[in-house]
Amino acid sequence: DVKVTQSSRYLVKRTGEKVFLECVQDMDHENMFWYRQDPGLGLRLIYFSYDVKMKEKGDIPEGYSVSREKKERFSLILESASTNQTSMYLCAINSGSNTGELFFGEGSRLTVL
Amino acid sequence: QQQVKQSPQSLIVQKGGISIINCAYENTAFDYFPWYQQFPGKGPALLIAIRPDVSEKKEGRFTISFNKSAKQFSLHIMDSQPGDSATYFCAAGSGAQKLVFGQGTRLTINP
């Protein structure tokens, strides 16, 4: 079974705090993704990485950065959290198939007060 | 051009009925169209996917219908069951599996 593990399921932070969301995969896949899920807006791509130290902006990168120092680990960083970043964050890896299959973690629900 | 528009936002269906969720896209470069199912507290999981060279794909009670000329595709759930109650997302993508997702449909199946 594919495992995509998001270490923090629930976080509560204060405005201005630095936030790290970590994602670890056990499949040795190149492509890793961070999505944000909000009601009525679906899933929106924040950043993705196709190799170690390689990253590319998604559709909503503002206010976020990422780090990929090792192939299995992809971190999402909020340098200075704001209330509008309260959301569910989902990490995913690609399956390598041609059907658009991504394997998702269970999500990290972040509340910024 | 990157948008995928999904409707309805929520849907209530009686047990045994047919659930239908619709999606429309603009970018003709998309070459795969997956549907994801998400239960509360879980990440989305692939349910069924189609490529644009076929007009229909069926897996058990789940069917994707694809209309390339209209740039629309839909998910039909036949004989809907309470266990199908979940949020469903359509998506579209090309290369590198950088998917664009629809807005989601919360489906409730009443027993």
XYZ file of C-alpha atoms in Angstrom:
224
model
C 0.000 0.000 0.000
C 1.165 3.481 -0.872
C 1.791 5.654 2.129
C 1.728 9.426 2.094
C 2.070 10.632 5.663
C 1.299 14.123 6.837
C 2.714 14.371 10.320
C 0.354 17.015 11.687
C -3.382 16.334 11.331
C -4.537 19.413 13.257
C -2.670 22.621 14.015
C -3.694 25.898 15.621
C -1.337 28.823 15.091
C -1.385 32.554 15.679
C -1.164 35.231 13.016
C 2.471 35.894 12.113
C 3.794 32.536 13.247
C 5.947 30.399 10.963
C 4.292 27.101 10.114
C 5.847 23.914 8.752
C 3.711 21.176 7.234
C 5.602 17.984 6.506
C 4.811 15.233 4.054
C 6.676 11.936 3.722
C 6.183 9.258 1.056
C 7.387 5.677 0.959
C 7.141 5.105 -2.818
C 10.319 6.744 -4.155
C 8.203 8.850 -6.543
C 9.614 11.968 -8.130
C 6.536 14.182 -8.227
C 5.070 15.550 -5.023
C 2.322 18.150 -4.640
C 0.776 20.437 -2.061
C -2.893 21.312 -2.486
C -5.171 23.476 -0.447
C -8.833 22.428 -0.022
C -11.563 24.946 0.756
C -15.360 24.431 0.608
C -16.765 25.536 -2.725
C -13.307 26.030 -4.218
C -12.174 22.422 -4.528
C -8.474 21.611 -4.436
C -6.039 24.256 -5.603
C -2.387 23.565 -6.319
C 0.067 25.555 -4.212
C 3.426 24.083 -5.258
C 4.788 20.927 -6.718
C 8.207 19.323 -6.935
C 9.464 16.941 -9.598
C 12.808 16.153 -8.009
C 15.011 16.909 -5.033
C 15.616 20.645 -4.714
C 13.347 21.257 -7.715
C 10.064 23.102 -7.267
C 7.490 24.841 -9.358
C 4.719 27.253 -8.443
C 1.155 26.106 -8.730
C -1.932 28.274 -9.021
C -1.857 29.905 -5.566
C 1.779 30.093 -4.343
C 1.528 33.509 -2.664
C 2.318 33.332 1.045
C 3.837 29.857 0.786
C 7.212 28.303 0.125
C 8.380 24.694 -0.079
C 11.442 22.627 0.640
C 12.526 19.301 -0.788
C 15.935 18.308 0.516
C 15.288 14.554 0.282
C 13.236 12.672 -2.263
C 10.821 11.258 0.269
C 10.058 14.513 2.092
C 8.240 17.618 0.844
C 7.564 20.454 3.252
C 5.166 23.370 2.937
C 6.174 26.532 4.784
C 4.035 29.488 5.770
C 6.594 32.180 6.622
C 4.064 34.379 8.424
C 0.684 32.736 8.837
C -2.438 34.785 8.199
C -6.079 34.062 8.968
C -6.872 33.562 5.277
C -4.521 30.590 5.283
C -6.877 28.693 7.582
C -7.594 25.641 5.476
C -7.102 21.931 4.852
C -3.725 21.166 3.265
C -3.260 17.994 1.266
C -0.004 16.445 0.129
C 0.010 14.069 -2.832
C 2.357 11.989 -4.959
C 1.833 10.804 -8.505
C 1.222 7.165 -9.296
C 3.180 7.102 -12.542
C 0.060 5.995 -14.424
C -1.518 7.834 -17.375
C -4.878 8.233 -15.658
C -4.153 11.191 -13.425
C -3.949 9.123 -10.275
C -2.530 10.897 -7.286
C -2.132 9.339 -3.863
C -3.105 11.783 -1.134
C -2.245 12.022 2.514
C -5.047 12.422 5.037
C -4.598 16.167 5.248
C -3.462 18.769 7.750
C -6.170 21.068 9.030
C -4.625 24.422 9.924
C -6.419 27.104 11.906
C -4.775 30.521 12.128
C -6.154 32.742 14.887
C -8.518 28.238 -19.494
C -7.254 26.151 -16.616
C -10.599 25.972 -14.860
C -12.778 22.944 -14.396
C -16.343 23.823 -13.421
C -18.317 21.277 -11.422
C -21.999 21.139 -10.551
C -24.027 20.768 -8.452
C -22.303 21.828 -5.263
C -24.466 19.470 -3.227
C -26.801 16.644 -4.154
C -29.271 14.525 -2.218
C -30.440 11.248 -3.763
C -32.634 8.496 -2.461
C -31.149 5.037 -1.989
C -31.353 3.133 -5.257
C -31.501 6.280 -7.374
C -29.028 7.649 -9.898
C -26.552 10.340 -8.850
C -25.254 12.591 -11.617
C -22.418 15.096 -11.282
C -21.315 17.252 -14.192
C -18.051 18.955 -15.113
C -16.959 21.256 -17.912
C -13.497 22.345 -19.003
C -11.935 24.815 -21.436
C -8.388 23.649 -22.034
C -8.313 21.241 -24.972
C -4.804 20.140 -23.993
C -6.176 18.118 -21.080
C -5.750 14.437 -21.827
C -6.986 12.648 -18.762
C -10.056 13.176 -16.624
C -10.164 11.438 -13.253
C -12.847 11.476 -10.595
C -11.929 11.422 -6.926
C -13.994 10.376 -3.909
C -13.342 11.792 -0.469
C -14.778 10.596 2.836
C -14.688 12.823 5.944
C -11.272 12.881 7.583
C -9.570 11.245 4.609
C -7.703 12.454 1.572
C -9.300 12.102 -1.857
C -8.857 8.746 -3.597
C -9.123 7.955 -7.296
C -12.521 6.494 -8.157
C -12.451 6.195 -11.933
C -10.690 7.940 -14.812
C -11.138 8.380 -18.546
C -9.019 9.525 -21.450
C -10.533 11.593 -24.293
C -10.310 8.843 -26.892
C -13.337 7.057 -25.373
C -16.844 8.382 -24.727
C -17.759 6.197 -21.779
C -16.100 4.118 -19.104
C -17.906 1.922 -16.627
C -16.629 0.337 -13.426
C -19.314 -1.405 -11.448
C -22.001 1.135 -10.533
C -19.824 4.088 -11.592
C -19.802 5.429 -15.148
C -17.976 8.378 -16.699
C -19.549 9.881 -19.806
C -17.254 12.083 -21.886
C -18.295 14.554 -24.594
C -15.171 15.897 -26.269
C -16.926 18.339 -28.597
C -18.867 19.915 -25.734
C -15.851 19.740 -23.405
C -17.972 18.133 -20.734
C -17.821 14.964 -18.693
C -20.018 13.522 -16.014
C -20.103 10.867 -13.313
C -23.151 8.635 -12.961
C -23.614 6.486 -9.874
C -26.260 3.850 -10.469
C -28.221 2.248 -7.631
C -26.780 4.815 -5.215
C -26.100 3.503 -1.706
C -25.659 5.277 1.653
C -21.981 4.220 1.550
C -21.579 6.396 -1.554
C -22.199 9.493 0.572
C -18.988 11.486 0.159
C -17.533 14.494 -1.609
C -16.711 13.955 -5.270
C -14.203 15.922 -7.314
C -13.719 15.886 -11.033
C -10.301 16.830 -12.357
C -8.413 17.281 -15.588
C -4.748 17.151 -16.409
C -1.979 16.670 -18.924
C 1.606 15.579 -18.385
C 3.300 15.525 -14.941
C -0.118 14.838 -13.419
C -0.545 18.472 -12.458
C -4.275 18.182 -12.009
C -6.868 20.948 -12.030
C -9.798 20.076 -9.785
C -13.451 21.020 -9.879
C -15.146 22.686 -6.927
C -16.491 19.447 -5.446
C -19.954 17.952 -4.923
C -21.166 16.809 -1.545
C -23.352 13.774 -2.213
C -25.798 12.472 0.386
C -27.683 9.244 -0.188
C -30.782 8.970 1.971
C -31.658 5.452 3.163
